[in-house]
C-alpha cells in the first residue's frame, strides 16, 4: 500500500516538473524569437552602419576643419589688430630666403636656377625652343625690404621694370614665371627668324626686317625658285609671351588682280604662318618645291 502511494507521489512530481518545464519553454519562445529578430535586424543594418560610419566621420572632420579655419581667422585678426604682436624684419627676410630656395628648387628643371649670395640670390634663366637650348640671362636680387634688383643681363626691350613693379614685392614666384615667359618667347621668335635667314635664304627676295624684340617681322618671299610669284608677309606678335604671330598680313607683290589660284595660295600661307613656326612653314615650301621639280623631271 505504501509502495503504491510512493509511486503515485513520484508520478505526480514528474507531472508537475513536466508541466513547469512546458510553461518555461512557452515563456522562452517569445524571448528566443525576440533575440532572433534582433539578430536579423543587426545583420540587416550592418552594411548601412558601415556606410554611415565614414559619412559621419567625414562630416565630423568637416566641422573640425571649419572650426580650425574660424580659429585661424580669429587669430590672424587678433594679430593684425594687436600692435604688440610684431614679426621681426629679420624673420621676414629669412622667410623670403626660404621661399626663394623652394622656388629655385621647383623651377630647376624648367630652365631656372640660382644660388644664394651675400646680398640675396642670383637667378639664372636659361631659354629654349623646340628642345634647343638658347640664351641665358641672370637677375641678381637683393633680399631686403623692399626687394630690389642689384643688376641683371635682361635685354632692354624686355619689360623687366613693368613685371617687377607688378609682382616683385607681392609674388616673387609670379615675377619669375612672367620673366621666364617673356624671355623664352623672345628667344623662340629670334630663333625662328635666324633659321629663316640661315636655312631658307633662297626663298627671300629681300632682307628680313625685324625689330629688337622680334615681335614684328616683314619679308618678301617667292614660293618657287624661278621667282615668278612673290608674296609680302608682315607678322605681328602682339602677345610678348607668344611664339606664333597674332596678326598676319600676306599680300601679292604684283599690282594686278590675283587669280583664284593665287588668292587661295595667299590665304593658305596666312593659315600656315598663324599655326606653325616660321622655319617649319618654309620647310614645307621647300618640300613642295622639291616635289614639283621631281615631277617636272
PDB file of C-alpha atoms in Angstrom:
ATOM      1  CA  UNK A   1       0.000   0.000   0.000  1.00  0.00           C
ATOM      2  CA  UNK A   2       2.793   2.341   0.908  1.00  0.00           C
ATOM      3  CA  UNK A   3       4.729   1.394  -2.228  1.00  0.00           C
ATOM      4  CA  UNK A   4       1.727   2.240  -4.399  1.00  0.00           C
ATOM      5  CA  UNK A   5       1.401   5.608  -2.651  1.00  0.00           C
ATOM      6  CA  UNK A   6       5.100   6.357  -3.155  1.00  0.00           C
ATOM      7  CA  UNK A   7       4.865   5.525  -6.867  1.00  0.00           C
ATOM      8  CA  UNK A   8       1.845   7.741  -7.182  1.00  0.00           C
ATOM      9  CA  UNK A   9       3.636  10.621  -5.452  1.00  0.00           C
ATOM     10  CA  UNK A  10       6.646  10.197  -7.845  1.00  0.00           C
ATOM     11  CA  UNK A  11       4.408  10.292 -10.880  1.00  0.00           C
ATOM     12  CA  UNK A  12       2.720  13.401  -9.501  1.00  0.00           C
ATOM     13  CA  UNK A  13       6.080  15.117  -9.013  1.00  0.00           C
ATOM     14  CA  UNK A  14       7.214  14.194 -12.543  1.00  0.00           C
ATOM     15  CA  UNK A  15       3.951  15.510 -13.881  1.00  0.00           C
ATOM     16  CA  UNK A  16       4.394  18.796 -12.029  1.00  0.00           C
ATOM     17  CA  UNK A  17       8.004  19.123 -13.273  1.00  0.00           C
ATOM     18  CA  UNK A  18       6.961  18.371 -16.820  1.00  0.00           C
ATOM     19  CA  UNK A  19       4.227  20.944 -16.549  1.00  0.00           C
ATOM     20  CA  UNK A  20       6.686  23.528 -15.201  1.00  0.00           C
ATOM     21  CA  UNK A  21       9.183  22.748 -17.957  1.00  0.00           C
ATOM     22  CA  UNK A  22       6.408  23.211 -20.515  1.00  0.00           C
ATOM     23  CA  UNK A  23       5.490  26.574 -19.037  1.00  0.00           C
ATOM     24  CA  UNK A  24       9.171  27.621 -19.037  1.00  0.00           C
ATOM     25  CA  UNK A  25       9.525  26.594 -22.688  1.00  0.00           C
ATOM     26  CA  UNK A  26       6.437  28.588 -23.588  1.00  0.00           C
ATOM     27  CA  UNK A  27       7.856  31.644 -21.815  1.00  0.00           C
ATOM     28  CA  UNK A  28      11.242  31.256 -23.510  1.00  0.00           C
ATOM     29  CA  UNK A  29       9.803  31.023 -27.030  1.00  0.00           C
ATOM     30  CA  UNK A  30       8.950  34.759 -27.282  1.00  0.00           C
ATOM     31  CA  UNK A  31      12.384  35.637 -25.867  1.00  0.00           C
ATOM     32  CA  UNK A  32      14.100  33.449 -28.474  1.00  0.00           C
ATOM     33  CA  UNK A  33      12.004  34.903 -31.237  1.00  0.00           C
ATOM     34  CA  UNK A  34      12.850  38.427 -29.987  1.00  0.00           C
ATOM     35  CA  UNK A  35      16.555  37.565 -29.894  1.00  0.00           C
ATOM     36  CA  UNK A  36      16.380  36.100 -33.395  1.00  0.00           C
ATOM     37  CA  UNK A  37      14.586  39.229 -34.629  1.00  0.00           C
ATOM     38  CA  UNK A  38      17.205  41.479 -33.041  1.00  0.00           C
ATOM     39  CA  UNK A  39      20.000  39.388 -34.608  1.00  0.00           C
ATOM     40  CA  UNK A  40      18.371  39.602 -38.040  1.00  0.00           C
ATOM     41  CA  UNK A  41      17.886  43.352 -37.717  1.00  0.00           C
ATOM     42  CA  UNK A  42      21.519  43.748 -36.670  1.00  0.00           C
ATOM     43  CA  UNK A  43      22.719  41.741 -39.667  1.00  0.00           C
ATOM     44  CA  UNK A  44      20.499  43.750 -41.971  1.00  0.00           C
ATOM     45  CA  UNK A  45      21.675  47.105 -40.599  1.00  0.00           C
ATOM     46  CA  UNK A  46      25.388  46.200 -40.596  1.00  0.00           C
ATOM     47  CA  UNK A  47      26.043  47.349 -44.217  1.00  0.00           C
ATOM     48  CA  UNK A  48      24.165  50.583 -43.555  1.00  0.00           C
ATOM     49  CA  UNK A  49      26.266  51.085 -40.435  1.00  0.00           C
ATOM     50  CA  UNK A  50      29.472  50.562 -42.453  1.00  0.00           C
ATOM     51  CA  UNK A  51      28.239  53.145 -44.970  1.00  0.00           C
ATOM     52  CA  UNK A  52      27.087  55.719 -42.449  1.00  0.00           C
ATOM     53  CA  UNK A  53      30.175  55.436 -40.279  1.00  0.00           C
ATOM     54  CA  UNK A  54      32.625  57.050 -42.768  1.00  0.00           C
ATOM     55  CA  UNK A  55      29.945  59.589 -43.723  1.00  0.00           C
ATOM     56  CA  UNK A  56      29.599  60.508 -40.094  1.00  0.00           C
ATOM     57  CA  UNK A  57      33.381  60.685 -39.729  1.00  0.00           C
ATOM     58  CA  UNK A  58      33.673  62.870 -42.832  1.00  0.00           C
ATOM     59  CA  UNK A  59      31.036  65.238 -41.504  1.00  0.00           C
ATOM     60  CA  UNK A  60      32.839  65.382 -38.190  1.00  0.00           C
ATOM     61  CA  UNK A  61      36.145  66.197 -39.904  1.00  0.00           C
ATOM     62  CA  UNK A  62      34.469  68.932 -41.939  1.00  0.00           C
ATOM     63  CA  UNK A  63      33.119  70.508 -38.770  1.00  0.00           C
ATOM     64  CA  UNK A  64      36.552  70.346 -37.150  1.00  0.00           C
ATOM     65  CA  UNK A  65      38.186  71.874 -40.267  1.00  0.00           C
ATOM     66  CA  UNK A  66      35.708  74.751 -40.299  1.00  0.00           C
ATOM     67  CA  UNK A  67      36.336  75.324 -36.613  1.00  0.00           C
ATOM     68  CA  UNK A  68      40.092  75.411 -37.226  1.00  0.00           C
ATOM     69  CA  UNK A  69      39.631  77.872 -40.103  1.00  0.00           C
ATOM     70  CA  UNK A  70      37.491  80.096 -37.915  1.00  0.00           C
ATOM     71  CA  UNK A  71      40.090  79.928 -35.134  1.00  0.00           C
ATOM     72  CA  UNK A  72      42.829  80.762 -37.682  1.00  0.00           C
ATOM     73  CA  UNK A  73      40.904  83.785 -38.967  1.00  0.00           C
ATOM     74  CA  UNK A  74      40.237  84.979 -35.444  1.00  0.00           C
ATOM     75  CA  UNK A  75      43.913  84.560 -34.582  1.00  0.00           C
ATOM     76  CA  UNK A  76      45.005  86.469 -37.711  1.00  0.00           C
ATOM     77  CA  UNK A  77      42.541  89.240 -36.931  1.00  0.00           C
ATOM     78  CA  UNK A  78      43.811  89.469 -33.365  1.00  0.00           C
ATOM     79  CA  UNK A  79      47.425  89.603 -34.559  1.00  0.00           C
ATOM     80  CA  UNK A  80      46.577  92.290 -37.113  1.00  0.00           C
ATOM     81  CA  UNK A  81      44.708  94.378 -34.550  1.00  0.00           C
ATOM     82  CA  UNK A  82      47.205  93.921 -31.729  1.00  0.00           C
ATOM     83  CA  UNK A  83      50.141  96.354 -32.115  1.00  0.00           C
ATOM     84  CA  UNK A  84      52.170  94.386 -29.553  1.00  0.00           C
ATOM     85  CA  UNK A  85      52.316  91.331 -31.864  1.00  0.00           C
ATOM     86  CA  UNK A  86      55.067  92.065 -34.370  1.00  0.00           C
ATOM     87  CA  UNK A  87      57.180  89.829 -36.594  1.00  0.00           C
ATOM     88  CA  UNK A  88      60.783  90.948 -36.706  1.00  0.00           C
ATOM     89  CA  UNK A  89      62.091  92.276 -40.010  1.00  0.00           C
ATOM     90  CA  UNK A  90      64.942  89.767 -39.924  1.00  0.00           C
ATOM     91  CA  UNK A  91      62.461  86.922 -39.610  1.00  0.00           C
ATOM     92  CA  UNK A  92      60.527  88.240 -42.622  1.00  0.00           C
ATOM     93  CA  UNK A  93      63.717  88.334 -44.701  1.00  0.00           C
ATOM     94  CA  UNK A  94      64.637  84.808 -43.604  1.00  0.00           C
ATOM     95  CA  UNK A  95      61.227  83.582 -44.681  1.00  0.00           C
ATOM     96  CA  UNK A  96      61.693  85.241 -48.068  1.00  0.00           C
ATOM     97  CA  UNK A  97      65.057  83.498 -48.451  1.00  0.00           C
ATOM     98  CA  UNK A  98      63.492  80.125 -47.647  1.00  0.00           C
ATOM     99  CA  UNK A  99      60.691  80.848 -50.099  1.00  0.00           C
ATOM    100  CA  UNK A 100      63.279  81.732 -52.747  1.00  0.00           C
ATOM    101  CA  UNK A 101      65.112  78.442 -52.151  1.00  0.00           C
ATOM    102  CA  UNK A 102      61.871  76.493 -52.625  1.00  0.00           C
ATOM    103  CA  UNK A 103      61.079  78.379 -55.829  1.00  0.00           C
ATOM    104  CA  UNK A 104      64.542  77.715 -57.255  1.00  0.00           C
ATOM    105  CA  UNK A 105      64.210  74.009 -56.474  1.00  0.00           C
ATOM    106  CA  UNK A 106      60.773  73.886 -58.105  1.00  0.00           C
ATOM    107  CA  UNK A 107      61.993  75.617 -61.267  1.00  0.00           C
ATOM    108  CA  UNK A 108      65.306  73.743 -61.546  1.00  0.00           C
ATOM    109  CA  UNK A 109      64.080  71.552 -64.416  1.00  0.00           C
ATOM    110  CA  UNK A 110      62.288  74.364 -66.235  1.00  0.00           C
ATOM    111  CA  UNK A 111      65.374  76.401 -67.103  1.00  0.00           C
ATOM    112  CA  UNK A 112      65.552  78.458 -63.911  1.00  0.00           C
ATOM    113  CA  UNK A 113      68.355  78.025 -61.415  1.00  0.00           C
ATOM    114  CA  UNK A 114      70.254  80.153 -58.964  1.00  0.00           C
ATOM    115  CA  UNK A 115      72.439  80.435 -55.923  1.00  0.00           C
ATOM    116  CA  UNK A 116      72.334  82.393 -52.711  1.00  0.00           C
ATOM    117  CA  UNK A 117      74.674  85.367 -52.424  1.00  0.00           C
ATOM    118  CA  UNK A 118      75.740  87.572 -49.534  1.00  0.00           C
ATOM    119  CA  UNK A 119      73.057  90.071 -50.591  1.00  0.00           C
ATOM    120  CA  UNK A 120      70.293  87.668 -51.577  1.00  0.00           C
ATOM    121  CA  UNK A 121      70.081  85.401 -54.624  1.00  0.00           C
ATOM    122  CA  UNK A 122      71.358  85.382 -58.203  1.00  0.00           C
ATOM    123  CA  UNK A 123      68.891  83.756 -60.597  1.00  0.00           C
ATOM    124  CA  UNK A 124      69.844  82.311 -63.983  1.00  0.00           C
ATOM    125  CA  UNK A 125      67.126  81.898 -66.633  1.00  0.00           C
ATOM    126  CA  UNK A 126      68.015  79.547 -69.500  1.00  0.00           C
ATOM    127  CA  UNK A 127      65.783  79.790 -72.558  1.00  0.00           C
ATOM    128  CA  UNK A 128      64.952  77.084 -75.085  1.00  0.00           C
ATOM    129  CA  UNK A 129      62.740  76.485 -78.111  1.00  0.00           C
ATOM    130  CA  UNK A 130      61.725  73.108 -79.537  1.00  0.00           C
ATOM    131  CA  UNK A 131      64.300  71.385 -77.346  1.00  0.00           C
ATOM    132  CA  UNK A 132      67.153  73.674 -78.454  1.00  0.00           C
ATOM    133  CA  UNK A 133      68.983  75.445 -75.634  1.00  0.00           C
ATOM    134  CA  UNK A 134      69.316  79.140 -76.456  1.00  0.00           C
ATOM    135  CA  UNK A 135      70.489  82.193 -74.489  1.00  0.00           C
ATOM    136  CA  UNK A 136      70.767  82.518 -70.716  1.00  0.00           C
ATOM    137  CA  UNK A 137      70.123  85.600 -68.591  1.00  0.00           C
ATOM    138  CA  UNK A 138      70.622  86.436 -64.929  1.00  0.00           C
ATOM    139  CA  UNK A 139      68.939  88.627 -62.333  1.00  0.00           C
ATOM    140  CA  UNK A 140      70.731  89.491 -59.086  1.00  0.00           C
ATOM    141  CA  UNK A 141      68.163  90.155 -56.355  1.00  0.00           C
ATOM    142  CA  UNK A 142      68.883  91.831 -53.028  1.00  0.00           C
ATOM    143  CA  UNK A 143      66.652  90.396 -50.342  1.00  0.00           C
ATOM    144  CA  UNK A 144      65.855  93.454 -48.290  1.00  0.00           C
ATOM    145  CA  UNK A 145      62.697  95.327 -47.545  1.00  0.00           C
ATOM    146  CA  UNK A 146      61.700  96.126 -50.210  1.00  0.00           C
ATOM    147  CA  UNK A 147      63.244  93.605 -52.629  1.00  0.00           C
ATOM    148  CA  UNK A 148      65.262  95.187 -55.412  1.00  0.00           C
ATOM    149  CA  UNK A 149      67.330  94.177 -58.440  1.00  0.00           C
ATOM    150  CA  UNK A 150      71.037  94.846 -57.993  1.00  0.00           C
ATOM    151  CA  UNK A 151      71.993  94.158 -61.631  1.00  0.00           C
ATOM    152  CA  UNK A 152      70.895  91.908 -64.499  1.00  0.00           C
ATOM    153  CA  UNK A 153      71.536  90.911 -68.107  1.00  0.00           C
ATOM    154  CA  UNK A 154      67.941  91.146 -69.319  1.00  0.00           C
ATOM    155  CA  UNK A 155      67.715  92.920 -72.736  1.00  0.00           C
ATOM    156  CA  UNK A 156      66.426  96.477 -72.510  1.00  0.00           C
ATOM    157  CA  UNK A 157      63.427  95.723 -74.725  1.00  0.00           C
ATOM    158  CA  UNK A 158      62.084  93.083 -72.284  1.00  0.00           C
ATOM    159  CA  UNK A 159      59.574  94.818 -69.936  1.00  0.00           C
ATOM    160  CA  UNK A 160      61.506  93.907 -66.781  1.00  0.00           C
ATOM    161  CA  UNK A 161      60.598  97.069 -64.876  1.00  0.00           C
ATOM    162  CA  UNK A 162      56.906  96.623 -65.624  1.00  0.00           C
ATOM    163  CA  UNK A 163      56.965  92.987 -64.479  1.00  0.00           C
ATOM    164  CA  UNK A 164      58.944  93.884 -61.346  1.00  0.00           C
ATOM    165  CA  UNK A 165      56.595  96.715 -60.433  1.00  0.00           C
ATOM    166  CA  UNK A 166      53.643  94.372 -60.731  1.00  0.00           C
ATOM    167  CA  UNK A 167      54.911  91.241 -58.962  1.00  0.00           C
ATOM    168  CA  UNK A 168      58.337  91.573 -57.313  1.00  0.00           C
ATOM    169  CA  UNK A 169      57.142  92.815 -53.913  1.00  0.00           C
ATOM    170  CA  UNK A 170      53.960  90.765 -53.690  1.00  0.00           C
ATOM    171  CA  UNK A 171      54.565  87.476 -55.558  1.00  0.00           C
ATOM    172  CA  UNK A 172      58.197  86.568 -56.311  1.00  0.00           C
ATOM    173  CA  UNK A 173      57.115  83.287 -57.933  1.00  0.00           C
ATOM    174  CA  UNK A 174      54.828  85.100 -60.360  1.00  0.00           C
ATOM    175  CA  UNK A 175      57.612  87.599 -61.086  1.00  0.00           C
ATOM    176  CA  UNK A 176      59.990  84.803 -62.124  1.00  0.00           C
ATOM    177  CA  UNK A 177      57.300  82.979 -64.093  1.00  0.00           C
ATOM    178  CA  UNK A 178      56.353  86.103 -66.087  1.00  0.00           C
ATOM    179  CA  UNK A 179      60.000  86.954 -66.764  1.00  0.00           C
ATOM    180  CA  UNK A 180      60.681  83.381 -67.952  1.00  0.00           C
ATOM    181  CA  UNK A 181      57.673  83.534 -70.266  1.00  0.00           C
ATOM    182  CA  UNK A 182      58.819  86.773 -71.906  1.00  0.00           C
ATOM    183  CA  UNK A 183      62.427  85.645 -72.308  1.00  0.00           C
ATOM    184  CA  UNK A 184      61.517  82.229 -73.707  1.00  0.00           C
ATOM    185  CA  UNK A 185      59.051  83.750 -76.168  1.00  0.00           C
ATOM    186  CA  UNK A 186      61.609  86.332 -77.321  1.00  0.00           C
ATOM    187  CA  UNK A 187      64.279  83.631 -77.768  1.00  0.00           C
ATOM    188  CA  UNK A 188      61.781  81.474 -79.682  1.00  0.00           C
ATOM    189  CA  UNK A 189      60.860  84.297 -82.074  1.00  0.00           C
ATOM    190  CA  UNK A 190      64.522  85.207 -82.597  1.00  0.00           C
ATOM    191  CA  UNK A 191      65.372  81.540 -83.230  1.00  0.00           C
ATOM    192  CA  UNK A 192      62.716  81.301 -85.945  1.00  0.00           C
ATOM    193  CA  UNK A 193      63.909  84.491 -87.666  1.00  0.00           C
ATOM    194  CA  UNK A 194      67.535  83.319 -87.546  1.00  0.00           C
ATOM    195  CA  UNK A 195      66.559  79.941 -89.037  1.00  0.00           C
ATOM    196  CA  UNK A 196      64.667  81.671 -91.833  1.00  0.00           C
ATOM    197  CA  UNK A 197      67.717  83.763 -92.734  1.00  0.00           C
ATOM    198  CA  UNK A 198      70.242  80.940 -92.458  1.00  0.00           C
ATOM    199  CA  UNK A 199      68.347  77.926 -93.817  1.00  0.00           C
ATOM    200  CA  UNK A 200      65.842  79.404 -96.278  1.00  0.00           C
ATOM    201  CA  UNK A 201      67.566  82.495 -97.626  1.00  0.00           C
ATOM    202  CA  UNK A 202      66.971  81.263-101.213  1.00  0.00           C
ATOM    203  CA  UNK A 203      63.228  81.872-100.743  1.00  0.00           C
ATOM    204  CA  UNK A 204      63.715  85.505 -99.692  1.00  0.00           C
ATOM    205  CA  UNK A 205      63.801  88.200-102.360  1.00  0.00           C
ATOM    206  CA  UNK A 206      64.996  90.886 -99.961  1.00  0.00           C
ATOM    207  CA  UNK A 207      66.221  91.384 -96.400  1.00  0.00           C
ATOM    208  CA  UNK A 208      64.277  90.126 -93.427  1.00  0.00           C
ATOM    209  CA  UNK A 209      63.243  93.162 -91.412  1.00  0.00           C
ATOM    210  CA  UNK A 210      62.701  92.757 -87.677  1.00  0.00           C
ATOM    211  CA  UNK A 211      62.714  94.912 -84.584  1.00  0.00           C
ATOM    212  CA  UNK A 212      64.829  94.259 -81.485  1.00  0.00           C
ATOM    213  CA  UNK A 213      62.036  92.366 -79.706  1.00  0.00           C
ATOM    214  CA  UNK A 214      61.432  90.210 -82.803  1.00  0.00           C
ATOM    215  CA  UNK A 215      57.703  90.726 -82.426  1.00  0.00           C
ATOM    216  CA  UNK A 216      57.389  92.443 -85.820  1.00  0.00           C
ATOM    217  CA  UNK A 217      58.774  90.699 -88.901  1.00  0.00           C
ATOM    218  CA  UNK A 218      58.344  91.639 -92.556  1.00  0.00           C
ATOM    219  CA  UNK A 219      59.837  89.980 -95.618  1.00  0.00           C
ATOM    220  CA  UNK A 220      59.202  89.213 -99.261  1.00  0.00           C
ATOM    221  CA  UNK A 221      59.445  85.634-100.442  1.00  0.00           C
ATOM    222  CA  UNK A 222      58.825  83.543-103.516  1.00  0.00           C
ATOM    223  CA  UNK A 223      57.027  80.236-103.464  1.00  0.00           C
ATOM    224  CA  UNK A 224      59.077  78.787-106.337  1.00  0.00           C
ATOM    225  CA  UNK A 225      62.743  79.260-107.101  1.00  0.00           C
ATOM    226  CA  UNK A 226      62.023  80.745-110.542  1.00  0.00           C
ATOM    227  CA  UNK A 227      60.891  83.906-108.787  1.00  0.00           C
ATOM    228  CA  UNK A 228      57.802  84.321-110.935  1.00  0.00           C
ATOM    229  CA  UNK A 229      55.468  84.720-107.975  1.00  0.00           C
ATOM    230  CA  UNK A 230      56.317  86.603-104.782  1.00  0.00           C
ATOM    231  CA  UNK A 231      54.406  87.432-101.628  1.00  0.00           C
ATOM    232  CA  UNK A 232      54.982  90.076 -98.971  1.00  0.00           C
ATOM    233  CA  UNK A 233      54.413  88.988 -95.351  1.00  0.00           C
ATOM    234  CA  UNK A 234      54.029  91.054 -92.207  1.00  0.00           C
ATOM    235  CA  UNK A 235      53.893  89.121 -88.919  1.00  0.00           C
ATOM    236  CA  UNK A 236      52.981  90.872 -85.663  1.00  0.00           C
ATOM    237  CA  UNK A 237      53.318  89.166 -82.266  1.00  0.00           C
ATOM    238  CA  UNK A 238      51.088  91.312 -80.032  1.00  0.00           C
ATOM    239  CA  UNK A 239      51.412  88.855 -77.138  1.00  0.00           C
ATOM    240  CA  UNK A 240      55.015  89.112 -75.918  1.00  0.00           C
ATOM    241  CA  UNK A 241      54.746  85.641 -74.351  1.00  0.00           C
ATOM    242  CA  UNK A 242      53.808  84.006 -77.688  1.00  0.00           C
ATOM    243  CA  UNK A 243      55.998  82.394 -80.351  1.00  0.00           C
ATOM    244  CA  UNK A 244      53.282  82.446 -83.024  1.00  0.00           C
ATOM    245  CA  UNK A 245      52.038  85.683 -84.599  1.00  0.00           C
ATOM    246  CA  UNK A 246      48.659  87.112 -83.651  1.00  0.00           C
ATOM    247  CA  UNK A 247      48.256  89.361 -86.702  1.00  0.00           C
ATOM    248  CA  UNK A 248      49.304  88.122 -90.165  1.00  0.00           C
ATOM    249  CA  UNK A 249      49.121  90.004 -93.445  1.00  0.00           C
ATOM    250  CA  UNK A 250      50.187  88.337 -96.704  1.00  0.00           C
ATOM    251  CA  UNK A 251      49.848  90.267 -99.963  1.00  0.00           C
ATOM    252  CA  UNK A 252      50.779  89.526-103.546  1.00  0.00           C
ATOM    253  CA  UNK A 253      53.713  91.604-104.728  1.00  0.00           C
ATOM    254  CA  UNK A 254      52.294  92.329-108.189  1.00  0.00           C
ATOM    255  CA  UNK A 255      49.727  95.086-108.561  1.00  0.00           C
ATOM    256  CA  UNK A 256      47.336  93.291-110.890  1.00  0.00           C
ATOM    257  CA  UNK A 257      44.394  91.388-109.522  1.00  0.00           C
ATOM    258  CA  UNK A 258      45.075  87.926-108.191  1.00  0.00           C
ATOM    259  CA  UNK A 259      43.713  84.881-109.894  1.00  0.00           C
ATOM    260  CA  UNK A 260      41.604  82.494-107.843  1.00  0.00           C
ATOM    261  CA  UNK A 261      44.569  80.114-107.559  1.00  0.00           C
ATOM    262  CA  UNK A 262      46.925  82.797-106.183  1.00  0.00           C
ATOM    263  CA  UNK A 263      44.285  84.069-103.764  1.00  0.00           C
ATOM    264  CA  UNK A 264      43.776  80.558-102.457  1.00  0.00           C
ATOM    265  CA  UNK A 265      47.532  80.199-102.019  1.00  0.00           C
ATOM    266  CA  UNK A 266      47.795  83.552-100.218  1.00  0.00           C
ATOM    267  CA  UNK A 267      45.065  82.576 -97.737  1.00  0.00           C
ATOM    268  CA  UNK A 268      46.765  79.214 -97.241  1.00  0.00           C
ATOM    269  CA  UNK A 269      50.055  80.954 -96.389  1.00  0.00           C
ATOM    270  CA  UNK A 270      48.354  83.119 -93.776  1.00  0.00           C
ATOM    271  CA  UNK A 271      46.977  79.999 -92.143  1.00  0.00           C
ATOM    272  CA  UNK A 272      50.419  78.366 -92.098  1.00  0.00           C
ATOM    273  CA  UNK A 273      52.104  81.401 -90.515  1.00  0.00           C
ATOM    274  CA  UNK A 274      49.368  81.504 -87.862  1.00  0.00           C
ATOM    275  CA  UNK A 275      49.718  77.855 -86.794  1.00  0.00           C
ATOM    276  CA  UNK A 276      53.346  76.840 -87.423  1.00  0.00           C
ATOM    277  CA  UNK A 277      56.774  78.231 -86.512  1.00  0.00           C
ATOM    278  CA  UNK A 278      58.326  80.303 -89.289  1.00  0.00           C
ATOM    279  CA  UNK A 279      61.059  77.854 -90.292  1.00  0.00           C
ATOM    280  CA  UNK A 280      58.544  74.991 -90.407  1.00  0.00           C
ATOM    281  CA  UNK A 281      56.435  76.936 -92.913  1.00  0.00           C
ATOM    282  CA  UNK A 282      59.413  77.430 -95.221  1.00  0.00           C
ATOM    283  CA  UNK A 283      60.449  73.811 -94.757  1.00  0.00           C
ATOM    284  CA  UNK A 284      57.038  72.861 -96.173  1.00  0.00           C
ATOM    285  CA  UNK A 285      57.615  75.295 -99.085  1.00  0.00           C
ATOM    286  CA  UNK A 286      60.965  73.582 -99.732  1.00  0.00           C
ATOM    287  CA  UNK A 287      59.315  70.126 -99.785  1.00  0.00           C
ATOM    288  CA  UNK A 288      56.682  71.351-102.234  1.00  0.00           C
ATOM    289  CA  UNK A 289      59.409  72.843-104.433  1.00  0.00           C
ATOM    290  CA  UNK A 290      61.387  69.605-104.387  1.00  0.00           C
ATOM    291  CA  UNK A 291      58.254  67.625-105.219  1.00  0.00           C
ATOM    292  CA  UNK A 292      57.461  69.952-108.133  1.00  0.00           C
ATOM    293  CA  UNK A 293      60.977  69.638-109.551  1.00  0.00           C
ATOM    294  CA  UNK A 294      60.883  65.847-109.297  1.00  0.00           C
ATOM    295  CA  UNK A 295      57.543  65.682-111.098  1.00  0.00           C
ATOM    296  CA  UNK A 296      58.778  68.030-113.828  1.00  0.00           C
ATOM    297  CA  UNK A 297      61.851  65.890-114.475  1.00  0.00           C
TER     298      UNK A 297
END
